[in-house]
């Protein structure tokens, strides 16, 4: 209230339609600082084009890795692959066949299929009690490879289409607008007493009545 302000903005990416939250500081000279993204976290390696349910699964895998739960990380990676297959309409069972179905439909190329199968094997190793935990480096590589697969399937086709449209002089495909969010009505602002901060509601009403009496007006304070 008495110091530099901070502007928090809810906005939307003009290309992928994902929601962003950015902040800007007040330099007390009538200017706002450059915006800084606070959501999603700047350390996020996934494109906004990846569905939020898969992004959430990857984020949980990263939390496992940060907590040094490397075996749990491998299991979460396998879970992400299952989610990818379901989202892309691969219904074959078990997971190895679902991944092959994606490759047959042209949604995964041969190299990515090989990656995904290795990741599936690591996830199986983590999910079964073998007495041998998943090593840190394997968990780390599994995360990076999983994110690469998701970006390939979801983000790169969209990026290429935007590139092609620019080259052809075609208008970009705009994302759908943000859904309207009902705004709660803010409570009436409390009157201010100089030097004492916000006045309680009864005191604020008394101040208004006294001000109205001083100016000879009824019900209003100048």
PDB file of C-alpha atoms in Angstrom:
ATOM      1  CA  UNK A   1       0.000   0.000   0.000  1.00  0.00           C
ATOM      2  CA  UNK A   2       2.787   2.432   0.899  1.00  0.00           C
ATOM      3  CA  UNK A   3       5.653   0.963  -1.146  1.00  0.00           C
ATOM      4  CA  UNK A   4       6.318  -0.114  -4.736  1.00  0.00           C
ATOM      5  CA  UNK A   5       3.433  -1.985  -6.313  1.00  0.00           C
ATOM      6  CA  UNK A   6       3.407  -5.238  -8.236  1.00  0.00           C
ATOM      7  CA  UNK A   7       1.265  -5.925 -11.279  1.00  0.00           C
ATOM      8  CA  UNK A   8       0.072  -9.511 -11.698  1.00  0.00           C
ATOM      9  CA  UNK A   9      -1.397 -10.367 -15.104  1.00  0.00           C
ATOM     10  CA  UNK A  10      -3.359 -13.424 -16.208  1.00  0.00           C
ATOM     11  CA  UNK A  11      -2.839 -13.774 -19.948  1.00  0.00           C
ATOM     12  CA  UNK A  12      -2.970 -16.282 -22.775  1.00  0.00           C
ATOM     13  CA  UNK A  13      -0.353 -17.410 -25.288  1.00  0.00           C
ATOM     14  CA  UNK A  14      -1.365 -16.133 -28.743  1.00  0.00           C
ATOM     15  CA  UNK A  15      -0.058 -19.294 -30.433  1.00  0.00           C
ATOM     16  CA  UNK A  16      -0.959 -22.292 -28.266  1.00  0.00           C
ATOM     17  CA  UNK A  17      -3.733 -20.846 -26.084  1.00  0.00           C
ATOM     18  CA  UNK A  18      -2.200 -21.882 -22.758  1.00  0.00           C
ATOM     19  CA  UNK A  19      -2.677 -19.715 -19.678  1.00  0.00           C
ATOM     20  CA  UNK A  20       0.237 -17.663 -18.318  1.00  0.00           C
ATOM     21  CA  UNK A  21       0.719 -15.625 -15.160  1.00  0.00           C
ATOM     22  CA  UNK A  22       3.352 -12.870 -15.253  1.00  0.00           C
ATOM     23  CA  UNK A  23       4.417 -10.223 -12.746  1.00  0.00           C
ATOM     24  CA  UNK A  24       5.898  -6.746 -13.165  1.00  0.00           C
ATOM     25  CA  UNK A  25       7.365  -4.395 -10.576  1.00  0.00           C
ATOM     26  CA  UNK A  26       6.763  -0.645 -10.189  1.00  0.00           C
ATOM     27  CA  UNK A  27       9.930   1.459 -10.442  1.00  0.00           C
ATOM     28  CA  UNK A  28       8.100   4.446  -8.827  1.00  0.00           C
ATOM     29  CA  UNK A  29       8.709   6.522 -11.968  1.00  0.00           C
ATOM     30  CA  UNK A  30       5.576   5.546 -13.836  1.00  0.00           C
ATOM     31  CA  UNK A  31       7.056   2.485 -15.521  1.00  0.00           C
ATOM     32  CA  UNK A  32       6.547  -1.246 -15.083  1.00  0.00           C
ATOM     33  CA  UNK A  33       9.497  -3.620 -15.295  1.00  0.00           C
ATOM     34  CA  UNK A  34       9.724  -6.343 -17.946  1.00  0.00           C
ATOM     35  CA  UNK A  35       7.251  -9.169 -17.271  1.00  0.00           C
ATOM     36  CA  UNK A  36       8.517 -12.275 -15.485  1.00  0.00           C
ATOM     37  CA  UNK A  37       6.651 -15.560 -15.942  1.00  0.00           C
ATOM     38  CA  UNK A  38       5.698 -17.176 -12.643  1.00  0.00           C
ATOM     39  CA  UNK A  39       3.311 -19.830 -14.002  1.00  0.00           C
ATOM     40  CA  UNK A  40       4.031 -22.287 -15.453  1.00  0.00           C
ATOM     41  CA  UNK A  41       7.453 -22.403 -13.771  1.00  0.00           C
ATOM     42  CA  UNK A  42      10.268 -21.195 -15.989  1.00  0.00           C
ATOM     43  CA  UNK A  43      12.141 -24.464 -15.486  1.00  0.00           C
ATOM     44  CA  UNK A  44       9.434 -26.344 -17.334  1.00  0.00           C
ATOM     45  CA  UNK A  45      10.886 -28.007 -20.453  1.00  0.00           C
ATOM     46  CA  UNK A  46       7.568 -29.019 -21.989  1.00  0.00           C
ATOM     47  CA  UNK A  47       5.771 -27.059 -24.657  1.00  0.00           C
ATOM     48  CA  UNK A  48       2.360 -25.615 -23.828  1.00  0.00           C
ATOM     49  CA  UNK A  49       1.090 -27.676 -26.746  1.00  0.00           C
ATOM     50  CA  UNK A  50       1.341 -30.827 -24.625  1.00  0.00           C
ATOM     51  CA  UNK A  51      -2.031 -31.639 -22.974  1.00  0.00           C
ATOM     52  CA  UNK A  52      -2.224 -30.506 -19.366  1.00  0.00           C
ATOM     53  CA  UNK A  53      -2.919 -34.040 -18.061  1.00  0.00           C
ATOM     54  CA  UNK A  54       0.378 -35.250 -19.537  1.00  0.00           C
ATOM     55  CA  UNK A  55       2.187 -32.147 -18.331  1.00  0.00           C
ATOM     56  CA  UNK A  56       0.937 -32.895 -14.822  1.00  0.00           C
ATOM     57  CA  UNK A  57       2.250 -36.460 -15.032  1.00  0.00           C
ATOM     58  CA  UNK A  58       5.656 -35.196 -16.159  1.00  0.00           C
ATOM     59  CA  UNK A  59       5.699 -32.654 -13.359  1.00  0.00           C
ATOM     60  CA  UNK A  60       5.062 -35.434 -10.845  1.00  0.00           C
ATOM     61  CA  UNK A  61       7.912 -37.418 -12.379  1.00  0.00           C
ATOM     62  CA  UNK A  62      10.165 -34.377 -11.939  1.00  0.00           C
ATOM     63  CA  UNK A  63       9.119 -34.042  -8.311  1.00  0.00           C
ATOM     64  CA  UNK A  64      10.070 -37.687  -7.768  1.00  0.00           C
ATOM     65  CA  UNK A  65      13.454 -37.032  -9.343  1.00  0.00           C
ATOM     66  CA  UNK A  66      14.018 -33.918  -7.226  1.00  0.00           C
ATOM     67  CA  UNK A  67      13.217 -35.982  -4.131  1.00  0.00           C
ATOM     68  CA  UNK A  68      15.826 -38.558  -5.282  1.00  0.00           C
ATOM     69  CA  UNK A  69      13.102 -41.160  -5.747  1.00  0.00           C
ATOM     70  CA  UNK A  70      14.658 -42.425  -8.969  1.00  0.00           C
ATOM     71  CA  UNK A  71      12.754 -45.709  -9.108  1.00  0.00           C
ATOM     72  CA  UNK A  72       9.474 -43.817  -8.716  1.00  0.00           C
ATOM     73  CA  UNK A  73      10.617 -41.479 -11.509  1.00  0.00           C
ATOM     74  CA  UNK A  74      10.960 -44.447 -13.874  1.00  0.00           C
ATOM     75  CA  UNK A  75       7.477 -45.665 -12.956  1.00  0.00           C
ATOM     76  CA  UNK A  76       6.017 -42.199 -13.622  1.00  0.00           C
ATOM     77  CA  UNK A  77       7.760 -42.085 -16.999  1.00  0.00           C
ATOM     78  CA  UNK A  78       6.033 -45.313 -17.973  1.00  0.00           C
ATOM     79  CA  UNK A  79       2.747 -43.821 -16.793  1.00  0.00           C
ATOM     80  CA  UNK A  80       3.317 -40.831 -19.087  1.00  0.00           C
ATOM     81  CA  UNK A  81       3.840 -43.176 -22.044  1.00  0.00           C
ATOM     82  CA  UNK A  82       0.562 -44.927 -21.240  1.00  0.00           C
ATOM     83  CA  UNK A  83      -1.171 -41.542 -21.113  1.00  0.00           C
ATOM     84  CA  UNK A  84       0.349 -40.603 -24.472  1.00  0.00           C
ATOM     85  CA  UNK A  85      -0.987 -43.779 -26.073  1.00  0.00           C
ATOM     86  CA  UNK A  86      -4.480 -43.264 -24.650  1.00  0.00           C
ATOM     87  CA  UNK A  87      -4.573 -39.605 -25.700  1.00  0.00           C
ATOM     88  CA  UNK A  88      -3.501 -40.538 -29.242  1.00  0.00           C
ATOM     89  CA  UNK A  89      -6.133 -43.266 -29.500  1.00  0.00           C
ATOM     90  CA  UNK A  90      -3.834 -46.301 -29.325  1.00  0.00           C
ATOM     91  CA  UNK A  91      -5.965 -49.077 -27.853  1.00  0.00           C
ATOM     92  CA  UNK A  92      -3.651 -52.073 -28.319  1.00  0.00           C
ATOM     93  CA  UNK A  93      -2.530 -53.995 -25.235  1.00  0.00           C
ATOM     94  CA  UNK A  94      -0.053 -54.212 -23.575  1.00  0.00           C
ATOM     95  CA  UNK A  95       1.910 -50.953 -23.717  1.00  0.00           C
ATOM     96  CA  UNK A  96       4.530 -52.352 -26.085  1.00  0.00           C
ATOM     97  CA  UNK A  97       1.817 -52.967 -28.692  1.00  0.00           C
ATOM     98  CA  UNK A  98       0.204 -49.585 -28.129  1.00  0.00           C
ATOM     99  CA  UNK A  99       3.530 -47.885 -28.894  1.00  0.00           C
ATOM    100  CA  UNK A 100       3.891 -49.983 -32.036  1.00  0.00           C
ATOM    101  CA  UNK A 101       0.381 -48.876 -33.038  1.00  0.00           C
ATOM    102  CA  UNK A 102       1.422 -45.220 -32.751  1.00  0.00           C
ATOM    103  CA  UNK A 103       4.433 -45.938 -34.967  1.00  0.00           C
ATOM    104  CA  UNK A 104       2.262 -47.739 -37.538  1.00  0.00           C
ATOM    105  CA  UNK A 105      -0.056 -44.717 -37.648  1.00  0.00           C
ATOM    106  CA  UNK A 106       2.887 -42.361 -38.261  1.00  0.00           C
ATOM    107  CA  UNK A 107       2.676 -40.640 -34.873  1.00  0.00           C
ATOM    108  CA  UNK A 108       6.084 -41.953 -33.769  1.00  0.00           C
ATOM    109  CA  UNK A 109       9.022 -42.495 -36.072  1.00  0.00           C
ATOM    110  CA  UNK A 110      11.344 -45.473 -35.721  1.00  0.00           C
ATOM    111  CA  UNK A 111      13.882 -43.754 -33.494  1.00  0.00           C
ATOM    112  CA  UNK A 112      11.268 -42.420 -31.074  1.00  0.00           C
ATOM    113  CA  UNK A 113       9.650 -45.840 -30.947  1.00  0.00           C
ATOM    114  CA  UNK A 114      13.005 -47.282 -29.888  1.00  0.00           C
ATOM    115  CA  UNK A 115      13.322 -44.619 -27.186  1.00  0.00           C
ATOM    116  CA  UNK A 116       9.798 -45.250 -25.939  1.00  0.00           C
ATOM    117  CA  UNK A 117      10.368 -48.999 -25.757  1.00  0.00           C
ATOM    118  CA  UNK A 118      13.546 -48.502 -23.708  1.00  0.00           C
ATOM    119  CA  UNK A 119      11.672 -46.155 -21.378  1.00  0.00           C
ATOM    120  CA  UNK A 120       8.887 -48.710 -21.056  1.00  0.00           C
ATOM    121  CA  UNK A 121      11.471 -51.312 -20.068  1.00  0.00           C
ATOM    122  CA  UNK A 122      12.948 -48.980 -17.445  1.00  0.00           C
ATOM    123  CA  UNK A 123       9.462 -48.372 -16.063  1.00  0.00           C
ATOM    124  CA  UNK A 124       8.827 -52.103 -15.844  1.00  0.00           C
ATOM    125  CA  UNK A 125      12.119 -52.503 -13.992  1.00  0.00           C
ATOM    126  CA  UNK A 126      11.046 -49.818 -11.506  1.00  0.00           C
ATOM    127  CA  UNK A 127       7.562 -51.246 -11.029  1.00  0.00           C
ATOM    128  CA  UNK A 128       8.753 -54.728 -10.076  1.00  0.00           C
ATOM    129  CA  UNK A 129      10.732 -55.676  -7.013  1.00  0.00           C
ATOM    130  CA  UNK A 130      14.029 -56.781  -8.504  1.00  0.00           C
ATOM    131  CA  UNK A 131      16.271 -55.685  -5.648  1.00  0.00           C
ATOM    132  CA  UNK A 132      18.057 -53.263  -7.992  1.00  0.00           C
ATOM    133  CA  UNK A 133      16.929 -49.608  -7.787  1.00  0.00           C
ATOM    134  CA  UNK A 134      16.894 -47.324 -10.798  1.00  0.00           C
ATOM    135  CA  UNK A 135      20.063 -45.230 -10.989  1.00  0.00           C
ATOM    136  CA  UNK A 136      20.011 -41.435 -10.963  1.00  0.00           C
ATOM    137  CA  UNK A 137      21.466 -41.039 -14.468  1.00  0.00           C
ATOM    138  CA  UNK A 138      18.936 -43.450 -15.937  1.00  0.00           C
ATOM    139  CA  UNK A 139      16.068 -41.569 -14.281  1.00  0.00           C
ATOM    140  CA  UNK A 140      17.425 -38.232 -15.504  1.00  0.00           C
ATOM    141  CA  UNK A 141      17.805 -39.436 -19.095  1.00  0.00           C
ATOM    142  CA  UNK A 142      14.355 -41.001 -18.987  1.00  0.00           C
ATOM    143  CA  UNK A 143      12.811 -37.652 -18.068  1.00  0.00           C
ATOM    144  CA  UNK A 144      14.575 -35.822 -20.886  1.00  0.00           C
ATOM    145  CA  UNK A 145      13.689 -38.467 -23.463  1.00  0.00           C
ATOM    146  CA  UNK A 146      10.056 -38.542 -22.365  1.00  0.00           C
ATOM    147  CA  UNK A 147       9.756 -34.766 -22.683  1.00  0.00           C
ATOM    148  CA  UNK A 148      11.378 -34.954 -26.126  1.00  0.00           C
ATOM    149  CA  UNK A 149       8.811 -37.525 -27.252  1.00  0.00           C
ATOM    150  CA  UNK A 150       5.898 -35.394 -26.005  1.00  0.00           C
ATOM    151  CA  UNK A 151       7.242 -32.260 -27.669  1.00  0.00           C
ATOM    152  CA  UNK A 152       7.703 -34.193 -30.921  1.00  0.00           C
ATOM    153  CA  UNK A 153       4.154 -35.525 -30.917  1.00  0.00           C
ATOM    154  CA  UNK A 154       2.340 -32.374 -29.777  1.00  0.00           C
ATOM    155  CA  UNK A 155       4.485 -29.261 -30.199  1.00  0.00           C
ATOM    156  CA  UNK A 156       6.613 -29.683 -33.308  1.00  0.00           C
ATOM    157  CA  UNK A 157       3.689 -30.304 -35.723  1.00  0.00           C
ATOM    158  CA  UNK A 158       2.040 -27.106 -34.458  1.00  0.00           C
ATOM    159  CA  UNK A 159       5.312 -25.198 -34.752  1.00  0.00           C
ATOM    160  CA  UNK A 160       5.849 -26.454 -38.301  1.00  0.00           C
ATOM    161  CA  UNK A 161       2.302 -25.471 -39.290  1.00  0.00           C
ATOM    162  CA  UNK A 162       2.888 -21.948 -37.980  1.00  0.00           C
ATOM    163  CA  UNK A 163       6.157 -21.826 -39.930  1.00  0.00           C
ATOM    164  CA  UNK A 164       4.468 -23.073 -43.113  1.00  0.00           C
ATOM    165  CA  UNK A 165       1.671 -20.525 -42.822  1.00  0.00           C
ATOM    166  CA  UNK A 166       4.109 -17.650 -42.389  1.00  0.00           C
ATOM    167  CA  UNK A 167       6.052 -18.788 -45.451  1.00  0.00           C
ATOM    168  CA  UNK A 168       2.862 -19.076 -47.498  1.00  0.00           C
ATOM    169  CA  UNK A 169       1.473 -15.747 -46.301  1.00  0.00           C
ATOM    170  CA  UNK A 170      -1.505 -17.430 -44.680  1.00  0.00           C
ATOM    171  CA  UNK A 171      -3.088 -16.104 -41.466  1.00  0.00           C
ATOM    172  CA  UNK A 172      -2.087 -17.916 -38.267  1.00  0.00           C
ATOM    173  CA  UNK A 173      -4.454 -20.284 -36.524  1.00  0.00           C
ATOM    174  CA  UNK A 174      -5.536 -18.433 -33.406  1.00  0.00           C
ATOM    175  CA  UNK A 175      -6.211 -20.324 -30.157  1.00  0.00           C
ATOM    176  CA  UNK A 176      -9.664 -20.319 -28.588  1.00  0.00           C
ATOM    177  CA  UNK A 177     -10.246 -17.436 -26.149  1.00  0.00           C
ATOM    178  CA  UNK A 178     -10.031 -17.956 -22.430  1.00  0.00           C
ATOM    179  CA  UNK A 179     -13.283 -19.058 -20.834  1.00  0.00           C
ATOM    180  CA  UNK A 180     -15.003 -16.272 -18.958  1.00  0.00           C
ATOM    181  CA  UNK A 181     -14.473 -16.441 -15.215  1.00  0.00           C
ATOM    182  CA  UNK A 182     -17.130 -14.960 -12.908  1.00  0.00           C
ATOM    183  CA  UNK A 183     -15.640 -12.115 -10.918  1.00  0.00           C
ATOM    184  CA  UNK A 184     -16.616 -11.739  -7.286  1.00  0.00           C
ATOM    185  CA  UNK A 185     -17.649  -8.250  -6.331  1.00  0.00           C
ATOM    186  CA  UNK A 186     -15.022  -6.658  -4.125  1.00  0.00           C
ATOM    187  CA  UNK A 187     -16.159  -5.401  -0.702  1.00  0.00           C
ATOM    188  CA  UNK A 188     -16.428  -1.602  -0.339  1.00  0.00           C
ATOM    189  CA  UNK A 189     -13.101   0.009   0.428  1.00  0.00           C
ATOM    190  CA  UNK A 190     -12.648   1.121   4.031  1.00  0.00           C
ATOM    191  CA  UNK A 191     -12.171   4.816   4.673  1.00  0.00           C
ATOM    192  CA  UNK A 192      -8.643   5.903   5.452  1.00  0.00           C
ATOM    193  CA  UNK A 193      -7.575   7.756   8.588  1.00  0.00           C
ATOM    194  CA  UNK A 194      -4.395   9.666   7.852  1.00  0.00           C
ATOM    195  CA  UNK A 195      -1.496   8.122   9.706  1.00  0.00           C
ATOM    196  CA  UNK A 196      -3.575   5.286  11.183  1.00  0.00           C
ATOM    197  CA  UNK A 197      -4.065   2.960   8.163  1.00  0.00           C
ATOM    198  CA  UNK A 198      -7.491   1.560   7.139  1.00  0.00           C
ATOM    199  CA  UNK A 199     -10.310   2.397   9.498  1.00  0.00           C
ATOM    200  CA  UNK A 200     -12.711  -0.328  10.715  1.00  0.00           C
ATOM    201  CA  UNK A 201     -16.159  -0.251   9.133  1.00  0.00           C
ATOM    202  CA  UNK A 202     -17.993   1.452  12.057  1.00  0.00           C
ATOM    203  CA  UNK A 203     -15.252   4.085  12.311  1.00  0.00           C
ATOM    204  CA  UNK A 204     -15.373   4.648   8.545  1.00  0.00           C
ATOM    205  CA  UNK A 205     -19.132   5.330   8.701  1.00  0.00           C
ATOM    206  CA  UNK A 206     -18.603   7.786  11.559  1.00  0.00           C
ATOM    207  CA  UNK A 207     -15.982   9.628   9.517  1.00  0.00           C
ATOM    208  CA  UNK A 208     -18.402   9.936   6.593  1.00  0.00           C
ATOM    209  CA  UNK A 209     -21.168  11.295   8.829  1.00  0.00           C
ATOM    210  CA  UNK A 210     -18.859  13.838  10.430  1.00  0.00           C
ATOM    211  CA  UNK A 211     -17.524  14.941   7.046  1.00  0.00           C
ATOM    212  CA  UNK A 212     -21.052  15.350   5.714  1.00  0.00           C
ATOM    213  CA  UNK A 213     -22.001  17.440   8.748  1.00  0.00           C
ATOM    214  CA  UNK A 214     -18.957  19.693   8.340  1.00  0.00           C
ATOM    215  CA  UNK A 215     -19.917  20.478   4.761  1.00  0.00           C
ATOM    216  CA  UNK A 216     -23.611  20.862   5.461  1.00  0.00           C
ATOM    217  CA  UNK A 217     -24.523  17.996   3.153  1.00  0.00           C
ATOM    218  CA  UNK A 218     -26.586  14.930   3.930  1.00  0.00           C
ATOM    219  CA  UNK A 219     -25.178  11.477   3.293  1.00  0.00           C
ATOM    220  CA  UNK A 220     -22.056  12.494   1.298  1.00  0.00           C
ATOM    221  CA  UNK A 221     -18.485  13.398   2.147  1.00  0.00           C
ATOM    222  CA  UNK A 222     -16.453  15.562  -0.184  1.00  0.00           C
TER     223      UNK A 222
END
